[in-house]
Each structure stands twice: as C-alpha cells, then as structure tokens.
CSV table of C-alpha atoms (C1' of nucleotides) in Angstrom, one decimal:
chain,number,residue,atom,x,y,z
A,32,UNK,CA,0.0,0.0,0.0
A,33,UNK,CA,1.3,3.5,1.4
A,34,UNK,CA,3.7,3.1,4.1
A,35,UNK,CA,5.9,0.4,3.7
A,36,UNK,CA,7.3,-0.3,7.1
A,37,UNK,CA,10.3,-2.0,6.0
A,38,UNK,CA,14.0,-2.4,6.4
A,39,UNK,CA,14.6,0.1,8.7
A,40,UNK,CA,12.8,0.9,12.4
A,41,UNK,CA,11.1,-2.7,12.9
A,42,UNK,CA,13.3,-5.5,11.9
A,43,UNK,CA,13.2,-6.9,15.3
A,44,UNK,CA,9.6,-7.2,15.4
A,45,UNK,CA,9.3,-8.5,12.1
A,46,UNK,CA,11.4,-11.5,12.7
A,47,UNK,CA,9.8,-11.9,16.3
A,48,UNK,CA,6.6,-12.4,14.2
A,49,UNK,CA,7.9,-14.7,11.2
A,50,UNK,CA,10.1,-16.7,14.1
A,51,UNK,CA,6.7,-17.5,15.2
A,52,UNK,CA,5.0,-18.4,12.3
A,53,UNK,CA,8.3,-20.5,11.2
A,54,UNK,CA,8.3,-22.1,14.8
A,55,UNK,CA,4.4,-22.8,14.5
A,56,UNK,CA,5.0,-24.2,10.8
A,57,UNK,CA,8.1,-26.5,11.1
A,58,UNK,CA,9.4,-26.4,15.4
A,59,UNK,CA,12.5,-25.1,16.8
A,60,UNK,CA,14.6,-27.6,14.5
A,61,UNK,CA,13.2,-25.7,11.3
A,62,UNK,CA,13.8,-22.4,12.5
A,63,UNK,CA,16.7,-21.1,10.6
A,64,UNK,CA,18.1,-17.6,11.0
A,65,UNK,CA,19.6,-17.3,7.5
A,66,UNK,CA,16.1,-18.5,6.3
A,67,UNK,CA,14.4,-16.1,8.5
A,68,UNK,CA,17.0,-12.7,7.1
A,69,UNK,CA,15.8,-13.9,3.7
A,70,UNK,CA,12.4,-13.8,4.2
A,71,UNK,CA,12.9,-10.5,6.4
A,72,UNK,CA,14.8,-9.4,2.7
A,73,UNK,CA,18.2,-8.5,5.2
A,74,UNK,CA,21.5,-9.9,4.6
A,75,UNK,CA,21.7,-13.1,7.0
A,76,UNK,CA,23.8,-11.0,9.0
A,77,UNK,CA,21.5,-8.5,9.8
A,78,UNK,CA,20.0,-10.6,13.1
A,79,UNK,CA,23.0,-10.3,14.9
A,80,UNK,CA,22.3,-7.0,15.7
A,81,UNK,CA,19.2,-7.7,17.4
A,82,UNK,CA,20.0,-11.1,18.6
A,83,UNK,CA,23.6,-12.1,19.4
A,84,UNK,CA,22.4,-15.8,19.4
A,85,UNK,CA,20.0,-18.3,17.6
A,86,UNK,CA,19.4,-19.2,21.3
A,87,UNK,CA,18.6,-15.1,22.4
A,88,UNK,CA,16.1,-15.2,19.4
A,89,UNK,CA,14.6,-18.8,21.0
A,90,UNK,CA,14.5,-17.1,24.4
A,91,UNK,CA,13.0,-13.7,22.9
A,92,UNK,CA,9.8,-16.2,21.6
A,93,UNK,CA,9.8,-18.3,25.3
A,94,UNK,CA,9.6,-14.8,27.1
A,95,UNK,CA,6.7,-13.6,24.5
A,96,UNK,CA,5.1,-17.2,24.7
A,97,UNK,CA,4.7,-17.2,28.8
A,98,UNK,CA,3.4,-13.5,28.9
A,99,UNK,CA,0.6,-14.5,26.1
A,100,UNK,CA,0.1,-17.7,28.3
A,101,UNK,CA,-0.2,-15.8,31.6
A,102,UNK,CA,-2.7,-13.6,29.6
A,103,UNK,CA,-4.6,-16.2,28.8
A,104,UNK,CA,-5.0,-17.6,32.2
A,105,UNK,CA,-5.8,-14.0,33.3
A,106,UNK,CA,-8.6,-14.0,30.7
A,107,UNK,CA,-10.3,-17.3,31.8
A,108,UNK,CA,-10.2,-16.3,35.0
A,109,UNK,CA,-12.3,-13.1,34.4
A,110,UNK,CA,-14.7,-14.8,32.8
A,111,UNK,CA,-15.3,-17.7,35.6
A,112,UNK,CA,-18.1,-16.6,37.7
A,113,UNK,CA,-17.8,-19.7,40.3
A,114,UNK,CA,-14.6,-21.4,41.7
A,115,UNK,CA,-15.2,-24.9,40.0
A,116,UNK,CA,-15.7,-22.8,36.6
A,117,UNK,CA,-12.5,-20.8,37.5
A,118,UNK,CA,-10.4,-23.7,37.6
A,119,UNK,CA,-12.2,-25.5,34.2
A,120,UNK,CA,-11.3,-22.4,32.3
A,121,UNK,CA,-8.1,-22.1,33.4
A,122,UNK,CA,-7.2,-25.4,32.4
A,123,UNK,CA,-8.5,-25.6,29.0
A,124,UNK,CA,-6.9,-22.1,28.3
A,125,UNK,CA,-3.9,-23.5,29.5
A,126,UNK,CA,-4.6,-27.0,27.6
A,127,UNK,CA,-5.6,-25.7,24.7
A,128,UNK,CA,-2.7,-23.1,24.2
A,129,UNK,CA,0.2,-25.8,24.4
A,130,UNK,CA,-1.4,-27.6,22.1
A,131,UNK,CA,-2.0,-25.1,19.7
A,132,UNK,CA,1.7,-23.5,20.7
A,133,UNK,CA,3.1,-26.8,20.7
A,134,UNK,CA,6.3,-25.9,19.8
A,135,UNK,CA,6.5,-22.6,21.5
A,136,UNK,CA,5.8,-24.8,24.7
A,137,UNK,CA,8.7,-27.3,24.1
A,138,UNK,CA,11.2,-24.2,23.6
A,139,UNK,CA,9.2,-22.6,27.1
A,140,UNK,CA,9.7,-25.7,29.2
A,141,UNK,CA,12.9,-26.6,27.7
A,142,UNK,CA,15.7,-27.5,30.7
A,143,UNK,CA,18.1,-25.3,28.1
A,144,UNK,CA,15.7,-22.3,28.9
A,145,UNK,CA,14.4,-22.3,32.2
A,146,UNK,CA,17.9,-23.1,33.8
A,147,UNK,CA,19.4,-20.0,33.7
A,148,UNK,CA,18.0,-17.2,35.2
A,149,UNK,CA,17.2,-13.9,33.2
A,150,UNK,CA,14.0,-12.1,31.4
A,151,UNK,CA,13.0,-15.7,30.0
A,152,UNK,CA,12.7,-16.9,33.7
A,153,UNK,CA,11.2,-13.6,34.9
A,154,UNK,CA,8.3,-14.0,32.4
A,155,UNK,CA,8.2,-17.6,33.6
A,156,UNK,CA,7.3,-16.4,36.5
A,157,UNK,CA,4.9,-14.1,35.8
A,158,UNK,CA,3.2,-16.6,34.3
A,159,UNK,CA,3.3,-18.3,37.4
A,160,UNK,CA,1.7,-15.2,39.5
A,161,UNK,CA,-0.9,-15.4,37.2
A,162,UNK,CA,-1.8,-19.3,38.2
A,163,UNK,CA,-1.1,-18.5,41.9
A,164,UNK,CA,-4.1,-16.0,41.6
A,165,UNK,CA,-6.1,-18.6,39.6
A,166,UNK,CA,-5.8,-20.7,42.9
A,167,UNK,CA,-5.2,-18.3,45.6
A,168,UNK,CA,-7.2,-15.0,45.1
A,169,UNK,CA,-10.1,-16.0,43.6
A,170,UNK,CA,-10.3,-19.6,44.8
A,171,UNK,CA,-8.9,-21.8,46.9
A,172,UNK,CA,-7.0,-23.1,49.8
A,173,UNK,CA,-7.0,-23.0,53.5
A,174,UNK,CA,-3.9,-25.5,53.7
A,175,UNK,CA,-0.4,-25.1,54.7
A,176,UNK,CA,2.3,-24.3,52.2
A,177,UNK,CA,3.5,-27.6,50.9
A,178,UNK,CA,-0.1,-29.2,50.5
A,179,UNK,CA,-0.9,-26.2,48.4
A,180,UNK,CA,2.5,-26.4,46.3
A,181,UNK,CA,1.7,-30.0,45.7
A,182,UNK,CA,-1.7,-29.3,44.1
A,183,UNK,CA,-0.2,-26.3,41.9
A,184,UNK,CA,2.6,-28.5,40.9
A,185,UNK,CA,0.0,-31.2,40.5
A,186,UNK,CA,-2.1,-29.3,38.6
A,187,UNK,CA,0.8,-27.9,36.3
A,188,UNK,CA,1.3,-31.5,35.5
A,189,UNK,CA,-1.2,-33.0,34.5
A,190,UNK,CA,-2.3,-30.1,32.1
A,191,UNK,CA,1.2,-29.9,30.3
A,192,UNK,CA,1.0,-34.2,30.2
A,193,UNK,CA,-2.4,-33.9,28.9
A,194,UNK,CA,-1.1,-31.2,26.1
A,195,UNK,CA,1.1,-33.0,25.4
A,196,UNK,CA,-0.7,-36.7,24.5
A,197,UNK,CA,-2.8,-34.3,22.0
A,198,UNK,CA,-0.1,-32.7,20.7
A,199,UNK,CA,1.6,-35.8,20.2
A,200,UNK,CA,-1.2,-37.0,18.2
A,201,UNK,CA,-1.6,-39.5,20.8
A,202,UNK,CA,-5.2,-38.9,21.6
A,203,UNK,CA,-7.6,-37.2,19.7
A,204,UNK,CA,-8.4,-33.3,20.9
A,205,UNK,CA,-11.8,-33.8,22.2
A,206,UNK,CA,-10.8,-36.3,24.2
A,207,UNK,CA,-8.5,-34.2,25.7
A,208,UNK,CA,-10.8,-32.1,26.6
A,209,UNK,CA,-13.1,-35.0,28.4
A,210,UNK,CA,-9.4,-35.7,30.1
A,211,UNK,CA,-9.0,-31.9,31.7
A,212,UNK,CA,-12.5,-32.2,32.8
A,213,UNK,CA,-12.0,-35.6,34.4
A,214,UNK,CA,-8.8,-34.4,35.8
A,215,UNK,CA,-9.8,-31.3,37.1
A,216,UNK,CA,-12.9,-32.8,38.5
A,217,UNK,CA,-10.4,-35.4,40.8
A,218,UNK,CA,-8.0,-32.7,41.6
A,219,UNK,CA,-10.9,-30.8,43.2
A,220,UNK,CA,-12.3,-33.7,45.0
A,221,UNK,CA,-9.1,-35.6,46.1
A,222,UNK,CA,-8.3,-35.9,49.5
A,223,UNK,CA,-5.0,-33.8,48.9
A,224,UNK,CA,-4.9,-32.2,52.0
A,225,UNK,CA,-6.0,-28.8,51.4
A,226,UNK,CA,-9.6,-27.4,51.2
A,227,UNK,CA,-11.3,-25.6,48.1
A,228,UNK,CA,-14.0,-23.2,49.5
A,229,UNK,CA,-15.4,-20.4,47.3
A,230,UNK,CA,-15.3,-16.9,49.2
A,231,UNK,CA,-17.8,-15.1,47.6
B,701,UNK,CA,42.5,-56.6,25.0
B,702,UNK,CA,42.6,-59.8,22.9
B,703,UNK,CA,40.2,-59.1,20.5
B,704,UNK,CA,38.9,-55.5,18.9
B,705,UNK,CA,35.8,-56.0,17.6
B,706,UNK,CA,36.1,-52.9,15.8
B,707,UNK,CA,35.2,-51.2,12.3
B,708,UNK,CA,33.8,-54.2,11.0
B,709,UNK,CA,30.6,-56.4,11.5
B,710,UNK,CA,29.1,-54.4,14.6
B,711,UNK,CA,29.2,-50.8,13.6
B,712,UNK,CA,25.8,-50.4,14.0
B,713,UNK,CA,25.5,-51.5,17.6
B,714,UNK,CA,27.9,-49.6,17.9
B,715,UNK,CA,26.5,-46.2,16.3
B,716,UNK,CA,23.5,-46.8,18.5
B,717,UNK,CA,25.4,-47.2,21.6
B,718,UNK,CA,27.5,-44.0,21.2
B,719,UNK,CA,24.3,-42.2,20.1
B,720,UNK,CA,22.8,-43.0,22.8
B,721,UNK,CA,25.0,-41.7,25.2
B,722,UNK,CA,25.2,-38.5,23.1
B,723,UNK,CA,21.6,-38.2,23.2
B,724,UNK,CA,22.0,-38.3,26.9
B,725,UNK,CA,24.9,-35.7,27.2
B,726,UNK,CA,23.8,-33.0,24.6
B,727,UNK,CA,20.3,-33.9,24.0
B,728,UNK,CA,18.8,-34.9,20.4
B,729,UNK,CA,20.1,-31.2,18.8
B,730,UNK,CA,23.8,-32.0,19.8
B,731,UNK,CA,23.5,-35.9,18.0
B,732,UNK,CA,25.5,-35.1,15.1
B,733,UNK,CA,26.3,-38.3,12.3
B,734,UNK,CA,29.6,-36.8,11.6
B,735,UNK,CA,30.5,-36.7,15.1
B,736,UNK,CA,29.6,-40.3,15.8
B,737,UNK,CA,31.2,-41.7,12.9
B,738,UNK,CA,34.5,-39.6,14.1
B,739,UNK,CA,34.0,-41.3,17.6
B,740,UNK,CA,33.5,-44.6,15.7
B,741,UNK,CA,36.9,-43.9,14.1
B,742,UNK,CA,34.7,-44.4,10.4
B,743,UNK,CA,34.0,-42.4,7.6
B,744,UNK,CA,31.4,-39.5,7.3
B,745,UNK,CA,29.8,-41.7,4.9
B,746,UNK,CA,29.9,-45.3,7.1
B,747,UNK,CA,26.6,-44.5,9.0
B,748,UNK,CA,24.4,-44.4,5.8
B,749,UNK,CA,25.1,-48.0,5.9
B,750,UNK,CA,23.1,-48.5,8.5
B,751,UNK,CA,20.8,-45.6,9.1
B,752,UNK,CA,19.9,-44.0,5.4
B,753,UNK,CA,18.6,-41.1,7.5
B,754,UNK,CA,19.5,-39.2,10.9
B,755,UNK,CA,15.8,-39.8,11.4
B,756,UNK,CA,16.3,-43.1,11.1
B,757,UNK,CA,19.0,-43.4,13.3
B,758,UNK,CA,16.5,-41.2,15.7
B,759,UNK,CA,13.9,-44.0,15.1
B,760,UNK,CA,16.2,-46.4,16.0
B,761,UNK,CA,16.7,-44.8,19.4
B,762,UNK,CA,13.2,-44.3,20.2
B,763,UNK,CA,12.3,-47.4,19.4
B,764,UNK,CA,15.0,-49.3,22.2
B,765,UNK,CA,13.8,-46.8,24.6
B,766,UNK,CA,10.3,-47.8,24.2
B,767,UNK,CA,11.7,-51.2,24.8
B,768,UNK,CA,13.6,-50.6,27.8
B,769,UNK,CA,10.8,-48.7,28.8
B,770,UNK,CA,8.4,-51.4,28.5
B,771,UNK,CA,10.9,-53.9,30.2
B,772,UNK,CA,11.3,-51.5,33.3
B,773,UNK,CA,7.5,-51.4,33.5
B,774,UNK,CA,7.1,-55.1,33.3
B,775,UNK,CA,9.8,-55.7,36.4
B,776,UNK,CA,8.6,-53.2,38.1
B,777,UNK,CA,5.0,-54.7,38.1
B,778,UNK,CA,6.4,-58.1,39.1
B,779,UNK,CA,7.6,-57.1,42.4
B,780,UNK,CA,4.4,-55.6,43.4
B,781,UNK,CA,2.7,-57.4,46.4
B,782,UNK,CA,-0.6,-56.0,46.3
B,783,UNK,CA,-2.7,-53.8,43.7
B,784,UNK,CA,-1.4,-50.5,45.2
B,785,UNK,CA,1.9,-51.4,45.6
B,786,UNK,CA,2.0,-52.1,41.7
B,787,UNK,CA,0.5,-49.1,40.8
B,788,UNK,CA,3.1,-47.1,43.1
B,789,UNK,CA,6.0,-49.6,41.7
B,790,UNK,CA,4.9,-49.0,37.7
B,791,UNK,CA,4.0,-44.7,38.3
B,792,UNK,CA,7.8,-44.5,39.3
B,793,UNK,CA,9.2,-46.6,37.3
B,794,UNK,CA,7.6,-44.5,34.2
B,795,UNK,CA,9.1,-41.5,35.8
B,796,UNK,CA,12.5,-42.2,36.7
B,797,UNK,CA,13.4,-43.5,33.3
B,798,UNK,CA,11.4,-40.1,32.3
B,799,UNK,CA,14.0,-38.2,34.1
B,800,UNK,CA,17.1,-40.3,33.5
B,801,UNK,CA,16.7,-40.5,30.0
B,802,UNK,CA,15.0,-36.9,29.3
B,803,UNK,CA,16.1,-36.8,25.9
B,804,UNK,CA,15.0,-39.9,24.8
B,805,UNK,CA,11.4,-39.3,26.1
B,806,UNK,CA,11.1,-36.5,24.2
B,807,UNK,CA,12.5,-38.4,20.8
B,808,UNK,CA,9.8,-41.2,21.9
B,809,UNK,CA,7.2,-38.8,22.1
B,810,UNK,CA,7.9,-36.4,19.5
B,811,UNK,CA,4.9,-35.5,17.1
B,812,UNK,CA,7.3,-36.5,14.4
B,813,UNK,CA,8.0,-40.1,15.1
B,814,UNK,CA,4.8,-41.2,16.3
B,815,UNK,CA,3.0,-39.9,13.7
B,816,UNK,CA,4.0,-42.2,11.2
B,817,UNK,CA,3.4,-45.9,11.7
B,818,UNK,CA,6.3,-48.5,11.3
B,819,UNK,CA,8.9,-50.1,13.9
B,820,UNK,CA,8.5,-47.3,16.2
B,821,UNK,CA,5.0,-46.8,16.7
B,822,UNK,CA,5.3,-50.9,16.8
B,823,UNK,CA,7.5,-50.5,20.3
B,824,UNK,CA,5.5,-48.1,21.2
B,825,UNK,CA,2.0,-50.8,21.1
B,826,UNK,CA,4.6,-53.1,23.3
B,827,UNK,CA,4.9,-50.4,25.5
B,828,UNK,CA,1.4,-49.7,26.3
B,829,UNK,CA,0.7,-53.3,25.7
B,830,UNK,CA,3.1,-53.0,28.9
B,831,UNK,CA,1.1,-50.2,30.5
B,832,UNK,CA,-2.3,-52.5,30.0
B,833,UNK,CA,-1.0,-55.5,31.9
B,834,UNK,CA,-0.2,-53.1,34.6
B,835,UNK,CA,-3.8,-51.9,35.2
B,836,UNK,CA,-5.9,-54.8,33.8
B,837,UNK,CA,-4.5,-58.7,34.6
B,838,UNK,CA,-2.7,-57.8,37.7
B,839,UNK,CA,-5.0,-55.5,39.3
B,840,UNK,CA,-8.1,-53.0,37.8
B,841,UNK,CA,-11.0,-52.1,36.9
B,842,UNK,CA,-14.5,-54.0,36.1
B,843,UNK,CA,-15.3,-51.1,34.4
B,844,UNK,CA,-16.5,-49.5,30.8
B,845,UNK,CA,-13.6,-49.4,28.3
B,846,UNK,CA,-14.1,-45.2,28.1
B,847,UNK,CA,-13.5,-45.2,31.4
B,848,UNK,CA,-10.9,-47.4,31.4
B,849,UNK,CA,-9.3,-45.6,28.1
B,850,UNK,CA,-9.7,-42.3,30.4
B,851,UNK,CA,-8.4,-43.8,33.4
B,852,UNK,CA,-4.9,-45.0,31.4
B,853,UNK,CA,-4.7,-42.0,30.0
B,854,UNK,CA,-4.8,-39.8,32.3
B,855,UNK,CA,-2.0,-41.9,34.4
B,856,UNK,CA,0.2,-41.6,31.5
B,857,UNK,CA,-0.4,-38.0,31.1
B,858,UNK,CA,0.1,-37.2,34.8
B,859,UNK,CA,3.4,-39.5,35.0
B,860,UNK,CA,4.5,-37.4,31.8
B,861,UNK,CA,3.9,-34.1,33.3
B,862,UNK,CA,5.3,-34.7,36.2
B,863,UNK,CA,8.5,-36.3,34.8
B,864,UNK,CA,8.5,-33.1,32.2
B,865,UNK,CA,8.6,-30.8,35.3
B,866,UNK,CA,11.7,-32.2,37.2
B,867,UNK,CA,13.5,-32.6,33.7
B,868,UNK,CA,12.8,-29.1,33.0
B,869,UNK,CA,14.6,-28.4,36.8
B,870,UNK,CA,11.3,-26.5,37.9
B,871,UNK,CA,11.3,-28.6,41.1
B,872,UNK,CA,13.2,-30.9,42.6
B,873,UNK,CA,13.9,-35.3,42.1
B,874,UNK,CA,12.3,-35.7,45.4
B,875,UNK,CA,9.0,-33.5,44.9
B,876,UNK,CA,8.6,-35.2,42.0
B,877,UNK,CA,8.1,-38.7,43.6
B,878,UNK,CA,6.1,-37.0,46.3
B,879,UNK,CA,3.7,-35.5,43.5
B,880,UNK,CA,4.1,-39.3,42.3
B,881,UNK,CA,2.4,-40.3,45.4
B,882,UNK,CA,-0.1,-37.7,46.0
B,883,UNK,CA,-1.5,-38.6,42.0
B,884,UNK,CA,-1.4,-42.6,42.3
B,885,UNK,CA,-3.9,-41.4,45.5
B,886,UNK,CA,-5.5,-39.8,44.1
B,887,UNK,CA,-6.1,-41.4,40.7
B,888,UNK,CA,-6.6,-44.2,42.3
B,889,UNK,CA,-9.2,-42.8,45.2
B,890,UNK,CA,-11.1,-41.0,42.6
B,891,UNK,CA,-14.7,-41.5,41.4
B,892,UNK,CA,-13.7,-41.8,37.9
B,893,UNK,CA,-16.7,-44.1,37.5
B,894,UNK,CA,-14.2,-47.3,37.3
B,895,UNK,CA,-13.1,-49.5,40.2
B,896,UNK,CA,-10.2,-50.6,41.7
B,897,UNK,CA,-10.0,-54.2,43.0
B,898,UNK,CA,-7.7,-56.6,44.2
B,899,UNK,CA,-8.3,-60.1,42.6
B,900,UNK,CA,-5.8,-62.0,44.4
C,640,DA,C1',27.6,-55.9,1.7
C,641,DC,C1',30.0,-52.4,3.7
C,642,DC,C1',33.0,-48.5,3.8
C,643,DT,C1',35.7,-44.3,1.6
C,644,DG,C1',36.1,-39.7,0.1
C,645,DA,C1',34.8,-35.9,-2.9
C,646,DA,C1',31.0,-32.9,-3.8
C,647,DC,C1',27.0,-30.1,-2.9
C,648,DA,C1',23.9,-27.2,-0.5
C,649,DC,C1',22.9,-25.6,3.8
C,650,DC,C1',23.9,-23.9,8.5
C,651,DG,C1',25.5,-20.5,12.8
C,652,DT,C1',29.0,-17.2,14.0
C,653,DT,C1',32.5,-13.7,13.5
C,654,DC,C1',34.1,-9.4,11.8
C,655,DA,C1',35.7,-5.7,9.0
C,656,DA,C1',33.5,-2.4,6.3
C,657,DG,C1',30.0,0.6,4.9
C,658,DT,C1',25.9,4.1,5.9
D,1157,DA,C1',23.1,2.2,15.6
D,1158,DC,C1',22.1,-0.8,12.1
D,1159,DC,C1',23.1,-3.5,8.1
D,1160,DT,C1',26.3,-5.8,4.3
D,1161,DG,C1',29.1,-9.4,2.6
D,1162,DA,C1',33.1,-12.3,2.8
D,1163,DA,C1',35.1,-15.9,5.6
D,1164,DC,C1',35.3,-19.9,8.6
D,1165,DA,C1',34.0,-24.2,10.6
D,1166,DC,C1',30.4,-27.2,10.9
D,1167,DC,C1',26.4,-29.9,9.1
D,1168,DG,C1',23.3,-33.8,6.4
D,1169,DT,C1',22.9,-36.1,2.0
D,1170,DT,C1',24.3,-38.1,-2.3
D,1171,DC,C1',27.1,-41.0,-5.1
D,1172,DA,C1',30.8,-43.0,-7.6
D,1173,DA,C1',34.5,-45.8,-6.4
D,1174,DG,C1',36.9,-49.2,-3.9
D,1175,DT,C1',37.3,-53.8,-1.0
DNA sequence: ACCTGAACACCGTTCAAGT
DNA sequence: ACCTGAACACCGTTCAAGT
C-alpha cells in the first residue's frame, strides 16, 4: 500500500513475528536464522544486531510465549463466575494453548531455557503469578504451604502431560478435553490435604 | 585386549550405543552423524550403511527406549505385592526413566516419530501393551472401556507431566516422587466411574 | 555388503567495512 | 546504531568408487 514499514525501524519485530509463524509451521529444528533474514529481505547478518544468538532469538519467543500464556490464564479467569468454573477455564486455556503453541511450549519448558536465570525466567514467572491468583485470590485453599505447592505443581502437570498426549497425536483433541475435565474434576475432589471453599 | 571387535561387522550396535550416550549428554540437537562416525573412528559416509537417515537413526533410538521402557515397567510390576503397591511400583518406574533419560522421552514422544506408523510406533504398542498388563491382569478395573481408556490416559499424562517438570529443573527429584504419590492417590481414590479391586 | 572420500547445499557465527 | 558481505567451521545427504 502507502507506508511500507520496512528495512529500517522494525526489523526486530518483524522477525519476532515470522520466528513465530516458522516455529508454528516447522518447530524449533526448522527455524533457521539465515532462512528467516531472507524472508525479512536482510542480509543473513543483519539478526546479529538484534539477537547475538540463535538461542537469544529462541528465548525472545519463550519470554513472548509465557506472557501471552499468563494472559490467557488471566482472561479465563475473568470470565469464571464460580470457583469450579475458574479452575475448568483455566485449564482448558492452558490446555488448549500448548497444544495449539506446541512448539512454543517445548522451547518454554525446555531444561536449556528455564535453567538459567534472566528475562525468560522472569516471564516464567509471571506466568506463574498469574496461576497462583487462579488458585489463591479467587479460589482456593485454607492448607499449609506444601499441600498447596503440591496441588499447583499437581495441577501444572497434569495439564502440560495432557497437552502433550494431543499434541503428540496421541489422543484425539476432544478427548483431551473430556481428560482436563476428568482431571480437574479429581483434583478438586481428592483428598489432597487442602480445602477448596469459594469466598464469595 | 585380545580381541577389537572394531570397524567391521558391529558398527551399527555400535553407532547406536554411542548415540545413545550423546543423546544423553547433549540432548537430540547436539547428535551429530559426523561426530559419531569420528567417535567410531569411520567415515562420514559409514553410517548411511546402517541408518539411510538421521531420522532413522532417531527411530532407531526411540524405538530401544520404548523397549527398555516397556521392560522396566514389566519388572517393576512383578515385584508388586498388592494392587497398590504395583501401581506405586509401575508410576515410578515410568518417571525415573522419564527423568534419567530426558532426551530420549522426548524423541519417543515427539509429534514427528509417532506420527508415522512403522517399527516405532510398533514398540510403542509393546509399551502400552506393557502399560495395560499393569492396570488390567494384575490388578483393575470392572469397568466401561471409556472409562478405562480415560483412566490410562490420564495416568500416563500425569506420570508425563510430572517427569517433564523435574527434567525441566522446575522442582526438585524428590517433589517429584512425592507428586508421584499424591496422583497414584488420588487417581486411584477417585470417582472416575471405574473400580479398583484386588483379585488375588 | 560395507565402507571411503569428494562434492553439494545448507547452517551459525565472526568481523571488518559501509551508511 | 544498524546493516552488508566475505570468511570460517560445521552440518546432512548423495554418489561413484573401492574392497
């Protein structure tokens, strides 16, 4: 059209956005960053200057990928107008983002990533935050410290091994779904320890 | 020693050893065929004797780890003295070898391999031919096969997760088998609609 | 049948040089 | 500050040729 946007200002975000489409369309294996500078119409050089590293580019898409997650949680959680509902959102915005961000979730939950601290572990944690007031806040839990951990950890889980026989091709994704509710339905009732009580 | 049973008539048990170990010390990225045929003391060109593909040699792996797999889930159920025990005995089992061999859980499970049918997906029947013993001759369920299919599943997914979260060093070797516990309780305590009986 | 070695196309990374 | 382009060391894959 008018404005072409190109070359100059924006390269950054413009391979942030085809990194992601590349990472959706072929994984982390097929994300090249000469491939990616000629798409971007830059010299394959021309990265460097943003990212020093194939891995700072992989970090730059786990950092984007956990704040769009912890959005997502924060979205389902607005929309729950009972505990039990909170929860069942939660998880199938959580569910159905790792599948659907497959490959973005392997590169968030690699050990490679999430060992060393730094903005990709920050934005790991926010992510976290935002589960913590899925469960704490607006929900749950009279119960000591470690019975609560558990059932967050628990939770965490079973979610990400649930994403992950879908995503896999494993199971089909409606039966996925039938396994979040199944699962969510036995974290809530188990005998864990802890106590869900709705405080509104 | 005596004998060096070297470059000739084994160099593909040997390929797969080596790989294997280099799958375990720089994950699937780091397996390079050049590098192994160096360590082999071969040609760059020796492999394709063997493995016509890196893939293949990647299927290769997968495949003996479904098989080991399978084997550590079949010992573990024999020395189970009651229902519960061999519940407790198989869930660990699946998620120590999870955590030992990281790497070669995620080859296993990779969208890529078990897509296609062939030798892989083959071991991978074995192994939850395996899984199936576990819950149905020795000890479950007179129940619906959905809920049975759920009930499996969701084992699997939870013993997954939970293995994916201590690999990732998000918490610790010992939480993990404590989340182990608290999910075999609960899994098995639930009202999933199936039952849980000893028949001994 | 199994292995060698040259060849090809592709990488990531570095770095001087341009603007 | 940002990008170019040559250079380097590494890949996987193919294939004729040797044994």
């Amino acid at each position: 059209m008018s404005t072409r946007p190109f070359h100059h200002g924006n390269l950054r975000a413009v391979l942030l956005e085809q990194a992601e489409s590349m990472l959706r369309a072929s994984g982390a294996d097929g994300l090249s960053l000469r491939e990616l500078a000629r798409q971007a119409g830059v010299s394959h050089g021309a990265p460097r200057s943003h990212f020093i590293d194939r891995q700072a580019l992989l970090d730059a898409l786990a950092e984007r990928g956990f704040d769009r997650l912890a959005a997502a949680v924060r979205s389902a959680l607005d929309g729950a107008e009972s505990v039990r509902s909170g929860f069942d959102r939660v998880a199938h915005a959580y569910v159905d983002f790792a599948i659907e961000d497959a490959s973005l979730m392997e590169l968030m939950f690699a050990a490679k990533t999430s060992a060393r601290p730094g903005p990709v572990q920050d934005a790991a944690g926010r992510l976290f935050g935002a589960l913590d007031e899925a469960m704490g806040a607006s929900a749950v839990t009279e119960s000591d410290d470690g019975a609560r951990d558990t059932f967050k950890q628990l939770f965490g889980a079973t979610m990400q091994g649930i994403a992950a026989l879908v995503a896999s091709g494993r199971i089909a994704r409606a039966q996925g779904d039938v396994l979040v509710d199944e699962a969510m339905q036995m974290l809530l009732d188990s005998a864990l320890g802890l106590r869900v009580v709705d405080r509104r």
